[in-house]
XYZ file of C-alpha atoms in Angstrom:
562
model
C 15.960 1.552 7.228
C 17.168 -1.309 9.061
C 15.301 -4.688 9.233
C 13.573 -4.343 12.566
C 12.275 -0.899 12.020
C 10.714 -2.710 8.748
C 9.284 -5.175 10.604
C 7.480 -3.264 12.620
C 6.261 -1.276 10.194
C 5.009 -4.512 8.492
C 3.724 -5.396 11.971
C 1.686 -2.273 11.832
C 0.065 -2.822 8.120
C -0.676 -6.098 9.092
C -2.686 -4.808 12.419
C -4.534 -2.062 10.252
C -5.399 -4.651 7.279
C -6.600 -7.224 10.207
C -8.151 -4.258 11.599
C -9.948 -3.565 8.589
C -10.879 -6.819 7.892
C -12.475 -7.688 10.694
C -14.172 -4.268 10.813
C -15.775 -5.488 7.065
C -16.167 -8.767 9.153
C -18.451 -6.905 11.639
C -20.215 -4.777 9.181
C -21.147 -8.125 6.703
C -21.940 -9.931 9.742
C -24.686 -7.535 11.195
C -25.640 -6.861 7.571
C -26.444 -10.335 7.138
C -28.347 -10.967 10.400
C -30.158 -7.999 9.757
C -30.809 -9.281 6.206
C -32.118 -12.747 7.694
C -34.286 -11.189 9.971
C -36.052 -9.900 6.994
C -35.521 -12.749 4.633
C -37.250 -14.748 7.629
C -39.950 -12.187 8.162
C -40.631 -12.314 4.051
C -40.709 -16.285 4.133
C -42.985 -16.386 7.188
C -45.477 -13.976 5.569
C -45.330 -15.996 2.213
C -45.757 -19.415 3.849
C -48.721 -18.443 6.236
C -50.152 -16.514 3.723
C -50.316 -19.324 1.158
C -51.385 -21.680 4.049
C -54.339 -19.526 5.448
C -55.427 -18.780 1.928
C -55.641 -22.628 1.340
C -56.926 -23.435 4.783
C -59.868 -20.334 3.961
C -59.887 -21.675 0.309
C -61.242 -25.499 1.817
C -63.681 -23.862 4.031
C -65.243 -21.739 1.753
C -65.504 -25.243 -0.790
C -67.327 -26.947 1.738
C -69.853 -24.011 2.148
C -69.885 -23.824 -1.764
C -70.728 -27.479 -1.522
C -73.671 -26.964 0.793
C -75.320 -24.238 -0.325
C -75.179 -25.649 -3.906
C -78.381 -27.218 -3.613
C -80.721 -25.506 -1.277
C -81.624 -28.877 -0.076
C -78.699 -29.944 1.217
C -78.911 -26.594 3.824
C -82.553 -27.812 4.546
C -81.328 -31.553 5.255
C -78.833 -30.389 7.623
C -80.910 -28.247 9.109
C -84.008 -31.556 9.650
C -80.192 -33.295 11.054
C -80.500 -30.527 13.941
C -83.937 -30.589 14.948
C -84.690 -34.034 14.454
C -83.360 -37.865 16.172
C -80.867 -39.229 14.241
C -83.411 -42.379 13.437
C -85.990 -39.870 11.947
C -83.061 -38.526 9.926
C -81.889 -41.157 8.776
C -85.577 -42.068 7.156
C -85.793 -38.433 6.101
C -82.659 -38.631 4.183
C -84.007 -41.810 2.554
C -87.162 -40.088 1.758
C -85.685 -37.447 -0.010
C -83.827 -39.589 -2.511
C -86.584 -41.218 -3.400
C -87.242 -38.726 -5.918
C -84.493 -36.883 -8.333
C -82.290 -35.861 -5.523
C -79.410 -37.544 -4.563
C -78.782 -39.167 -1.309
C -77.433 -36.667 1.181
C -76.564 -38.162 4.809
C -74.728 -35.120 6.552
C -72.683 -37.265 8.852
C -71.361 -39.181 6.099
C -70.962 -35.668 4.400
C -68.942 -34.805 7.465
C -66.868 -38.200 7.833
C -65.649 -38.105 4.080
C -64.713 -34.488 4.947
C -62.838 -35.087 7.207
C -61.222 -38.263 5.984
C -59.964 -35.723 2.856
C -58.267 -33.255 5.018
C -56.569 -34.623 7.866
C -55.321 -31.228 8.773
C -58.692 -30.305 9.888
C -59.064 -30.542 13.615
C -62.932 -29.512 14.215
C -65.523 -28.977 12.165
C -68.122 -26.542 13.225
C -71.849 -25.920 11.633
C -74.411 -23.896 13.086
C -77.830 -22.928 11.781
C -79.147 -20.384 13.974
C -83.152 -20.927 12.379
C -82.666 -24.822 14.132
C -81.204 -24.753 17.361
C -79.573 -21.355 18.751
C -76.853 -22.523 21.092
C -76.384 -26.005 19.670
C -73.761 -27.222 16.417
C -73.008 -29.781 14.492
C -69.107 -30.567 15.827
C -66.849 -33.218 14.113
C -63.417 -33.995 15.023
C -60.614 -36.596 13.591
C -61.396 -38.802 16.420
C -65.016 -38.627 15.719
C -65.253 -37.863 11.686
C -69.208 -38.302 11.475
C -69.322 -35.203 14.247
C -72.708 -34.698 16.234
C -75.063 -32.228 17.741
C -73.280 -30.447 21.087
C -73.965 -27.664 22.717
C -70.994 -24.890 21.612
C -68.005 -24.379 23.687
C -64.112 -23.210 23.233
C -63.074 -20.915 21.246
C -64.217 -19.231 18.159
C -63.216 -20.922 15.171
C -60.291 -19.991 13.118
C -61.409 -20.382 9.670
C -65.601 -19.889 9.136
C -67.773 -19.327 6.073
C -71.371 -18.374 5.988
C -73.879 -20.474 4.317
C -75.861 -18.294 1.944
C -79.095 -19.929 1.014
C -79.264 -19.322 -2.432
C -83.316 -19.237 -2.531
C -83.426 -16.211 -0.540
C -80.122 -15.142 -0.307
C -80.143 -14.940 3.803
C -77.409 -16.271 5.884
C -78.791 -19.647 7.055
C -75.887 -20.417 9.279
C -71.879 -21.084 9.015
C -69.541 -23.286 9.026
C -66.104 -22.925 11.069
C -62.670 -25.212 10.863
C -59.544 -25.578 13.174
C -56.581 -26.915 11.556
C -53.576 -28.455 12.752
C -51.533 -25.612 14.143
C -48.441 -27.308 14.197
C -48.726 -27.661 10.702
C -48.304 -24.300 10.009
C -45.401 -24.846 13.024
C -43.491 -27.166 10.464
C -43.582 -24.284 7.577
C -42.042 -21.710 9.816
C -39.697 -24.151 11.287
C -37.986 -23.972 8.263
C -37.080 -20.049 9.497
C -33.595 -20.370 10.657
C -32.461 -17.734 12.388
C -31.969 -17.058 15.805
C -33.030 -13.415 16.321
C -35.624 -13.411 19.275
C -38.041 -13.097 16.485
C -41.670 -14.532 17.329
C -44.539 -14.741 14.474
C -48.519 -14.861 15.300
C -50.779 -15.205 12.959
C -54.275 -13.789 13.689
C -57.544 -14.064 12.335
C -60.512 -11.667 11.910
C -61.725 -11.561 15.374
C -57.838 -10.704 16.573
C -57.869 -14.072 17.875
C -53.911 -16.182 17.632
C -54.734 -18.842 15.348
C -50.520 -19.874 15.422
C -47.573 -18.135 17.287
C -44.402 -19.488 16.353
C -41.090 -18.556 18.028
C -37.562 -18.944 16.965
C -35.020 -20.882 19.201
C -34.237 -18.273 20.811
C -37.209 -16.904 22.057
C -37.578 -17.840 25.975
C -40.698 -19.074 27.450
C -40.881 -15.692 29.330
C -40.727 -13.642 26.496
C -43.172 -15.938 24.526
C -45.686 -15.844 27.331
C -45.105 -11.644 27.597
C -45.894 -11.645 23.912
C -49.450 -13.748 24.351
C -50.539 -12.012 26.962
C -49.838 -8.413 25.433
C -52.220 -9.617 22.088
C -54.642 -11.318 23.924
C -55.338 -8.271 26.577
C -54.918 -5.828 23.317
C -51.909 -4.239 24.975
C -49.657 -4.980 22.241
C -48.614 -1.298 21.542
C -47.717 -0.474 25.677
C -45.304 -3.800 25.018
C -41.907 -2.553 26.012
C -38.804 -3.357 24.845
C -40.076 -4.865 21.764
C -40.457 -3.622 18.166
C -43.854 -4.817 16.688
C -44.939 -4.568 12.829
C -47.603 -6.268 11.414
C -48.567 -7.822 7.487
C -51.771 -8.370 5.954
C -52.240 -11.624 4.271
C -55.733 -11.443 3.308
C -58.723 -13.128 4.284
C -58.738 -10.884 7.070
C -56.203 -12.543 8.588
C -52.946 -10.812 10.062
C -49.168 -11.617 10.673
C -47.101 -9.848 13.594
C -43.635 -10.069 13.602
C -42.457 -9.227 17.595
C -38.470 -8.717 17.754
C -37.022 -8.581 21.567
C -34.830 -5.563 20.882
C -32.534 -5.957 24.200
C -32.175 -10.189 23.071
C -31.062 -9.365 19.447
C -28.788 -6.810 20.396
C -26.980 -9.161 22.845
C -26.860 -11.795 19.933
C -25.739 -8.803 17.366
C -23.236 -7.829 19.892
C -22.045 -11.915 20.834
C -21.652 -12.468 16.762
C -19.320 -9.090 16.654
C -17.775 -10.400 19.818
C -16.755 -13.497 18.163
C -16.125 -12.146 14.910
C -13.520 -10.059 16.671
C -12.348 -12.303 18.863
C -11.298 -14.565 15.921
C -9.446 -11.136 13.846
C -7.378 -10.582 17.162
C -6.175 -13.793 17.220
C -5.613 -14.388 13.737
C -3.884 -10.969 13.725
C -1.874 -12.070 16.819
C -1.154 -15.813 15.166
C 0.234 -13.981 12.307
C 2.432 -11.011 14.370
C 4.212 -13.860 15.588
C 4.487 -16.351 13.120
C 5.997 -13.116 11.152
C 8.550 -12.440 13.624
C 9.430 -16.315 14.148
C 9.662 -16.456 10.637
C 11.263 -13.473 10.032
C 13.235 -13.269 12.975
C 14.842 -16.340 11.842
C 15.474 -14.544 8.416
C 17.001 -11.672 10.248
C 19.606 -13.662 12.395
C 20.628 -15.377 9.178
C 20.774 -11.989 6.812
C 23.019 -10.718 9.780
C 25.219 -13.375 9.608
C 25.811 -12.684 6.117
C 26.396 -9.108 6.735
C 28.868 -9.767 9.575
C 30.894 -11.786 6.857
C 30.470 -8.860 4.464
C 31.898 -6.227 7.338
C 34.775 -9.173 8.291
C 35.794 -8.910 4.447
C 35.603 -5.196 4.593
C 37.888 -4.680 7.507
C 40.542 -7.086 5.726
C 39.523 -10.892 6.338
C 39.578 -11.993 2.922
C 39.415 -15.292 4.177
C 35.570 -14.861 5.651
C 32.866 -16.960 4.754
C 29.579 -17.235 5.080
C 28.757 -20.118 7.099
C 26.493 -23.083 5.869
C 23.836 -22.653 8.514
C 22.252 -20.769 6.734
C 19.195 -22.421 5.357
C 16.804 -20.079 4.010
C 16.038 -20.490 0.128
C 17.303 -17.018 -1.224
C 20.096 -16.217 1.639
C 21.677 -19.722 0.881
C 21.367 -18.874 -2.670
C 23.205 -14.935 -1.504
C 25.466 -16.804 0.743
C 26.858 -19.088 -1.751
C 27.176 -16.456 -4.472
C 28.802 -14.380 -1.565
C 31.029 -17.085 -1.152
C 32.081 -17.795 -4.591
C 32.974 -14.372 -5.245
C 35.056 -13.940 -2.428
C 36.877 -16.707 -3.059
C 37.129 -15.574 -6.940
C 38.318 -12.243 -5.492
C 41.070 -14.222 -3.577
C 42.146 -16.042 -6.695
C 42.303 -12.474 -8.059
C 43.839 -11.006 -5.842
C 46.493 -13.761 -5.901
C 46.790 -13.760 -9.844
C 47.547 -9.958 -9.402
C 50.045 -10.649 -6.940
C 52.060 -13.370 -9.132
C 51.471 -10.669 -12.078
C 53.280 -8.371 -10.119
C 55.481 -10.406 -9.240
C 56.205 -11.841 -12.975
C 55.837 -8.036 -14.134
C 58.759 -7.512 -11.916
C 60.807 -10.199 -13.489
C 59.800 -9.324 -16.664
C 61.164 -5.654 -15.939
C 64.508 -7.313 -15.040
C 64.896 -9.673 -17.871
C 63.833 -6.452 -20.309
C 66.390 -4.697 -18.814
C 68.904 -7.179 -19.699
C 67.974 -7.632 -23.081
C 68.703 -4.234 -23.878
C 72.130 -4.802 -21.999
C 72.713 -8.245 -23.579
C 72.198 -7.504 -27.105
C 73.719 -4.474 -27.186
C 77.216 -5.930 -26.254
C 76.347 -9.276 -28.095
C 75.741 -7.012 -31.294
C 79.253 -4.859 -31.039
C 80.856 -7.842 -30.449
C 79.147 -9.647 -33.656
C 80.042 -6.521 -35.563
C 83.463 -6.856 -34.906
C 83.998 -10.142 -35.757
C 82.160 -9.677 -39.173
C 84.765 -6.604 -39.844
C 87.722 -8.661 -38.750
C 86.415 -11.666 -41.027
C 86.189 -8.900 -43.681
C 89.953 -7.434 -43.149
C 91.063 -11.703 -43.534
C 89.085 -11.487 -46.763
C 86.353 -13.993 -45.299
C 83.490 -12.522 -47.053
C 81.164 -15.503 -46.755
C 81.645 -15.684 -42.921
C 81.255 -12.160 -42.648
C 77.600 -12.566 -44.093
C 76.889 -15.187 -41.639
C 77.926 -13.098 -38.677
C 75.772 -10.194 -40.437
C 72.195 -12.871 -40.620
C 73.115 -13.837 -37.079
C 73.100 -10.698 -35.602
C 70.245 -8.794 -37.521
C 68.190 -12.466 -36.199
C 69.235 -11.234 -32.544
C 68.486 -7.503 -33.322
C 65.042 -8.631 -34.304
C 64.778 -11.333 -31.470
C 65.454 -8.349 -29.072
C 62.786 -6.370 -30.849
C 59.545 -6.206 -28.386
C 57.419 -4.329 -31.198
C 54.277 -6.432 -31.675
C 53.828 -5.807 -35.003
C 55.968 -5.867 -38.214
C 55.146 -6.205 -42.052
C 55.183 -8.853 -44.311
C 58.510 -7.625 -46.171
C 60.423 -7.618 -42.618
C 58.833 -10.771 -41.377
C 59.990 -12.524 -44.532
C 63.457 -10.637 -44.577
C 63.835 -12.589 -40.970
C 63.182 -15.364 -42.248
C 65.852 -15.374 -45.364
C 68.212 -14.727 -42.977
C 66.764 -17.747 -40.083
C 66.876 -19.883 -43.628
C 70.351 -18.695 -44.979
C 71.789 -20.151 -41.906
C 70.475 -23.522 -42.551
C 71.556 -22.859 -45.779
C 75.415 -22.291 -44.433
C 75.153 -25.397 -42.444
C 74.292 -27.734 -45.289
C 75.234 -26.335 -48.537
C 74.230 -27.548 -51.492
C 71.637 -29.662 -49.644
C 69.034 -26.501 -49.092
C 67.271 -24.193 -51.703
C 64.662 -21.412 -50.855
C 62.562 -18.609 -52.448
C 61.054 -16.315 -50.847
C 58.485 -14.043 -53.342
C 56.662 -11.135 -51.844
C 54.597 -8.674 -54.518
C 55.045 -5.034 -53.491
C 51.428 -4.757 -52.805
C 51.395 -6.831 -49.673
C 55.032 -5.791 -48.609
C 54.076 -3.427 -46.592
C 51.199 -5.064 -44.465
C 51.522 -5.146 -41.078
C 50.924 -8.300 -39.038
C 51.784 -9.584 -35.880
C 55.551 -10.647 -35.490
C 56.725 -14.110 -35.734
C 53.366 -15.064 -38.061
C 55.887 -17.151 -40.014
C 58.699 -18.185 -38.341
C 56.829 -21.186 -36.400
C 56.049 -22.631 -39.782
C 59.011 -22.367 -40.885
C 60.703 -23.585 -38.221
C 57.956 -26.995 -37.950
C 59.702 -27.582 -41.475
C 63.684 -27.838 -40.169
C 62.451 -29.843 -37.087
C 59.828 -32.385 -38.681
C 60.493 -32.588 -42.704
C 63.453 -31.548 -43.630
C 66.087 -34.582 -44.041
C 69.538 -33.223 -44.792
C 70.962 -36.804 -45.796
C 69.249 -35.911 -49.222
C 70.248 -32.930 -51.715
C 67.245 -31.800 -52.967
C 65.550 -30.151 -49.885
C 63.300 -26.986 -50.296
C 61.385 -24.078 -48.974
C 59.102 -21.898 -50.902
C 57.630 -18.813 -49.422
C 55.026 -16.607 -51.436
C 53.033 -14.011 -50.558
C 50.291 -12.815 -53.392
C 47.526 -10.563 -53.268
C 43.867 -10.388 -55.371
C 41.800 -7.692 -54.862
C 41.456 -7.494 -51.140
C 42.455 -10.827 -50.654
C 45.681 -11.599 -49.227
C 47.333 -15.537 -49.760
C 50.704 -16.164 -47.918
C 52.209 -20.359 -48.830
C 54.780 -21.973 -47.050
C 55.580 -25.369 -48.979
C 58.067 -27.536 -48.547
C 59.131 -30.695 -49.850
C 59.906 -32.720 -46.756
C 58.361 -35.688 -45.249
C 54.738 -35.703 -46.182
C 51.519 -35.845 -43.892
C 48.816 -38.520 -43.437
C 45.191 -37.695 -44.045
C 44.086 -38.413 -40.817
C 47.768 -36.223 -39.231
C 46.413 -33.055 -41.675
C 42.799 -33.302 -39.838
C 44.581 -33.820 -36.366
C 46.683 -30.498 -37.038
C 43.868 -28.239 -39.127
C 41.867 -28.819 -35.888
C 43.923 -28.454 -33.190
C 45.731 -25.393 -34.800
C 41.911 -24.037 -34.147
C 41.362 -24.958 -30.582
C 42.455 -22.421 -27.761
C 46.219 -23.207 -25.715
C 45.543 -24.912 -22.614
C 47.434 -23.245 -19.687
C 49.627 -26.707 -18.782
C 50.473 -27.140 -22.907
C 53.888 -26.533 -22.834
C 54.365 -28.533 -26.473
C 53.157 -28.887 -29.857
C 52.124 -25.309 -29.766
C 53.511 -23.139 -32.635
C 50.828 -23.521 -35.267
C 48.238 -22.745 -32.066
C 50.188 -19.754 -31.142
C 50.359 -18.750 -35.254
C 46.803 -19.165 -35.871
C 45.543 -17.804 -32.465
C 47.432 -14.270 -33.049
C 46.617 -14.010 -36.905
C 42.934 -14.890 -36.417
C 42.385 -12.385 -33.092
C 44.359 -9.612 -35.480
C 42.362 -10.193 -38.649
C 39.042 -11.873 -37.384
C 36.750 -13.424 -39.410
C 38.128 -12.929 -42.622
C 41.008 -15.160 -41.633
C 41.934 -18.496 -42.275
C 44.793 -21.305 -42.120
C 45.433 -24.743 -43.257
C 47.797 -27.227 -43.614
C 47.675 -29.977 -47.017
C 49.968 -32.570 -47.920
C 50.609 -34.916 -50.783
C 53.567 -36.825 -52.061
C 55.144 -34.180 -53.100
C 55.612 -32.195 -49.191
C 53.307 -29.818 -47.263
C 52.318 -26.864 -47.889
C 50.600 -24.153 -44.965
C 48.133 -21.579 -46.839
C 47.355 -18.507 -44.964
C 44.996 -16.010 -46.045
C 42.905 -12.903 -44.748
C 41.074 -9.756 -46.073
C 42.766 -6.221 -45.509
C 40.744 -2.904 -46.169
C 41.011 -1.132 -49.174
C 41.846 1.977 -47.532
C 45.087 0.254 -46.109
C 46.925 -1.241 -48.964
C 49.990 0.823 -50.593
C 48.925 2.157 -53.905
C-alpha cells in the first residue's frame, strides 16, 4: 500500500469520525434544546406556582384579618354607607369601649404600605352598596368608595362573617405583573415558548414570552385564550399545568418557529463539523504531503544505492523529526557499508599478497633448509661437530618460523626456545646459562604459538648485558591441580616500581591499529587471555635480583595427559 492510497484512506476515517461526530453533535444539540424547553416549562410552573400561592396566601390573610372580629366587617361596612366625617366619629365611638380602634382607610394604607406588589385593592359588601367598592391603589394607599370598573380581580377572598357564617362580601388584589415577568425572565431559552398564567375565571393574570416570540404570534396567542379558541389554534402545541388555587399555567410552543431554530442550531452545528473536517483534510495533506515528498526523497536514495550509487545520500533537507533521524541513520550506514566494502577490498587485496608470500615460504624454506642440511653434514665430514649443531638450531628455528599452525604445546614451544637461546649461547660463551624445566604433565598442553618467545626475546634486547659473565635465563613450567604456572626470570637489568605498573597495565590494554612498537607482551597476553579466558593471567615483577614474567591459567581436567 503506497502512501497516497493511505492517505486517502485516512482521509476517509477522518470524514466518517467527523461525520459521526457531528451527527452526536446534532443529536446532543436537539436533545438539549428539547431538554430546556422542559427544564424551562418545569421552572416556570415552579416559580408562578410559588408566586400565586403567596400572592393567594396575602389575600386570604387580609380576609382572615377582617373577619376575625365580626366588628371589623360591620365597621367597614358603616365606611360604605356612611360620609367619611360620620365614620370617622363612628370609629371613635366604637373604641370607646373594649374594642380597639379600627379606621379602615388606615387599615387599607398600612396594607398597602406592607406589600408594594399590590396594585389595587378591591372590597365589596354587597348588604351596603351593590355596585359600589372600596378601591385602593399605591398612588392612593387609604383607597375610597368608587363605583366598580375594569376587570375582575386576579386574586379575591370572600369575607365569611363568622356570626352567621354568610358571605358578607370579598376582597380582590392585582399585583404587579411584571413581577412575576422578572421570575420567568430568568427562563433562558429561545424556543418560541410563551407562558400565561390564568386564574379561576380563565382570565390572563401574566403572559410571558421568550425572546423569541414575535409580537404577532404573542397577540395570536391572547386573542385565541381570551375568545376561548385556544384548541382551533393552529400551528401551535398547547398543554396546560395546574398550580392550585384554581389557577392555571399554559405553555404555547410555535411548532413551525422552533423547528426553524432546531433546524438553524443543526445548521450551524454542521456547518462548523464540515469545516473543521475540511480544516483538518487539508492541514493532513499539507502536513503530510510534506512528509511524503521528504520519505520519497529518502527512498529515491535507497533505489540510487540499489542500482549501484554507493555514493548516494540522503540530502539534509530533510527536516522532519523521525525522517532526519532515518535519513541520518541511512546515511551512516551507507557510508559504514562503503568503509566495508573498501576494508573487503584491501582484504582481498592483502589476502592476495598473503597467498603470494605463503607461496614463497614454502619455496624459500624448503631450499634454505637443504641447503642448511648440507652444510651441517659437510661441517660433520670436517669433524666440526659444534658448528654442525648450530646449523641444526638454526634451521629447525626456520622450520618452525615457516610453520603457519596456530597452535603448538608447551614441550615444542619451549624446545624453540632452547634452540632461539643456544644461539645466544654460541655467540657469547661462557657469558650465558639457561634452564629450561617442563614437568611431563603440562608438556603436552597446547597453546597458541610464540606464547614465549616475545618474553624471551624482551630479555636479549632490554636486560641482558653480555660485558658481564654471569647472565641467565630460567624457564619453568609447573602444574598444581588444574592450575598451570609458566616463569620466565632472568637476571638482567632490573625494573622500577612505577616501569612494572606501566608494563602490567599496558600488557592489558587492546593494540591500537597505528602501534607499530612496544608490542610483544600486548600481542603475548592478548592471544593467551582470548585462548584461555578468564582463568588467565600475566605479570611482570622485579627486584634486585632481575625480572621475572609469571604466566598462569586453568586447563580442564578432562584435557591433561594422565
Amino acid at each position: 500500500m503506497n502512501f497516497r492510497r493511505l492517505m486517502q484512506i485516512y482521509t476517509v476515517v477522518l470524514i466518517v469520525m467527523g461525520m459521526g461526530v457531528t451527527g452526536v453533535g446534532i443529536i446532543i444539540s436537539v436533545s438539549s434544546a428539547q431538554a430546556a424547553v422542559k427544564q424551562a416549562e418545569n421552572m416556570a410552573t415552579q416559580r408562578a406556582s410559588d408566586l400565586v400561592t403567596r400572592y393567594q396566601q396575602v389575600t386570604d390573610d387580609l380576609a382572615a384579618n377582617i373577619t376575625s372580629d365580626p366588628r371589623r366587617l360591620t365597621n367597614i361596612s358603616q365606611y360604605f354607607v356612611l360620609s367619611p366625617a360620620r365614620y370617622a366619629n363612628y370609629a371613635i365611638d366604637q373604641s370607646q369601649g373594649d374594642a380597639p380602634y379600627y379606621y379602615w382607610p388606615n387599615e387599607s394604607y398600612s396594607f398597602m404600605m406592607q406589600h408594594p406588589e399590590v396594585q389595587r385593592l378591591i372590597v365589596t359588601i354587597p348588604r351596603a352598596t351593590s355596585n359600589q367598592a372600596f378601591i385602593a391603589t399605591q398612588q392612593k394607599k387609604e383607597g375610597s368608595v368608587q363605583k366598580l370598573r375594569g376587570n375582575t380581580p386576579d386574586f379575591f377572598s370572600a369575607l365569611i362573617n363568622p356570626m352567621s357564617a354568610t358571605v358578607d362580601g370579598s376582597i380582590g388584589v392585582d399585583y404587579n405583573k411584571h413581577l412575576l415577568d422578572q421570575q420567568l425572565s430568568a427562563i433562558d431559552v429561545k424556543a418560541h415558548l410563551q407562558v400565561l398564567v390564568l386564574n379561576s375565571d380563565h382570565t390572563i393574570v401574566n403572559h410571558f414570552s421568550d425572546a423569541s416570540v414575535a409580537t404577532s404570534e404573542r397577540r395570536q396567542v391572547t386573542k385565541a385564550v381570551t375568545g376561548d379558541t385556544l384548541a382551533k389554534l393552529k400551528g401551535y402545541t398547547v398543554h396546560s399545568k395546574d398550580i392550585g388555587n384554581e389557577f392555571q399555567l399554559l405553555f404555547v410552543v410555535n411548532k413551525k418557529g422552533l423547528q426553524q431554530l432546531l433546524i438553524l442550531r443543526v445548521s450551524e452545528i454542521a456547518a462548523i463539523g464540515i469545516t473543521l473536517l475540511f480544516l483538518l483534510s487539508v492541514v493532513l495533506w499539507l502536513m503530510f504531503g510534506t512528509y511524503r515528498r521528504q520519505l520519497d526523497t529518502i527512498l529515491d536514495t535507497v533505489k540510487a544505492v540499489g542500482n549501484g550509487d554507493i555514493k548516494a545520500r540522503v540530502p539534509a533537507t530533510v527536516r522532519q523529526a523521525d525522517l532526519s533521524e532515518l535519513g541520518e541513520g541511512i546515511n551512516r550506514m551507507l557510508s559504514d557499508l562503503d568503509d566495508y566494502i573498501y576494508t573487503i577490498y584491501q582484504l582481498r587485496i592483502a589476502q592476495q599478497e598473503a597467498n603470494i608470500k605463503a607461496l614463497q615460504a614454502q619455496i624459500n624454506p624448503h631450499f634454505m633448509s637443504n641447503t642448511l642440511e648440507y652444510i651441517r653434514m659437510a661441517a660433520l665430514d670436517a669433524d666440526q661437530p659444534e658448528l654442525a649443531k648450530v646449523v641444526y638450531s638454526f634451521a629447525a628455528l626456520l622450520r618452525n618460523n615457516t610453520d603457519f599452525s596456530p597452535l603448538t604445546t608447551i614441550q615444542k614451544e619451549l624446545d624453540f626456545i632452547d634452540k632461539y637461546v643456544f644461539l645466544y649461547q654460541v655467540r657469547f660463551p661462557r657469558r650465558l646459562a639457561y634452564q629450561i624445566t617442563v614437568e611431563p604433565s603440562v608438556a603436552a598442553l597446547e597453546i597458541p604459538k610464540f606464547s614465549f618467545q616475545p618474553i624471551v626475546e624482551n630479555y636479549f634486547v632490554h636486560g641482558v648485558d653480555f660485558a658481564r659473565g654471569d647472565n641467565a635465563l630460567h624457564i619453568k613450567a609447573t602444574r598444581q591441580e588444574n592450575r598451570v604456572t609458566i616463569t620466565v626470570a632472568n637476571n638482567g637489568k632490573p625494573l622500577s616500581a612505577a616501569r612494572v605498573s606501566e608494563l602490567n597495565a599496558r600488557m592489558q590494554q587492546p593494540l591500537g591499529e597505528a602501534q607499530v612498537h612496544s608490542i610483544g607482551l600486548q600481542n603475548v597476553y592478548s592471544r593467551l587471555r582470548d585462548y584461555f579466558g578468564d582463568s588467565f593471567a600475566m605479570w611482570l615483577a622485579s627486584d634486585d635480583d632481575g625480572v621475572t614474567t609469571t604466566i598462569q591459567f586453568t586447563v580442564k581436567p578432562q584435557t591433561a595427559p594422565m
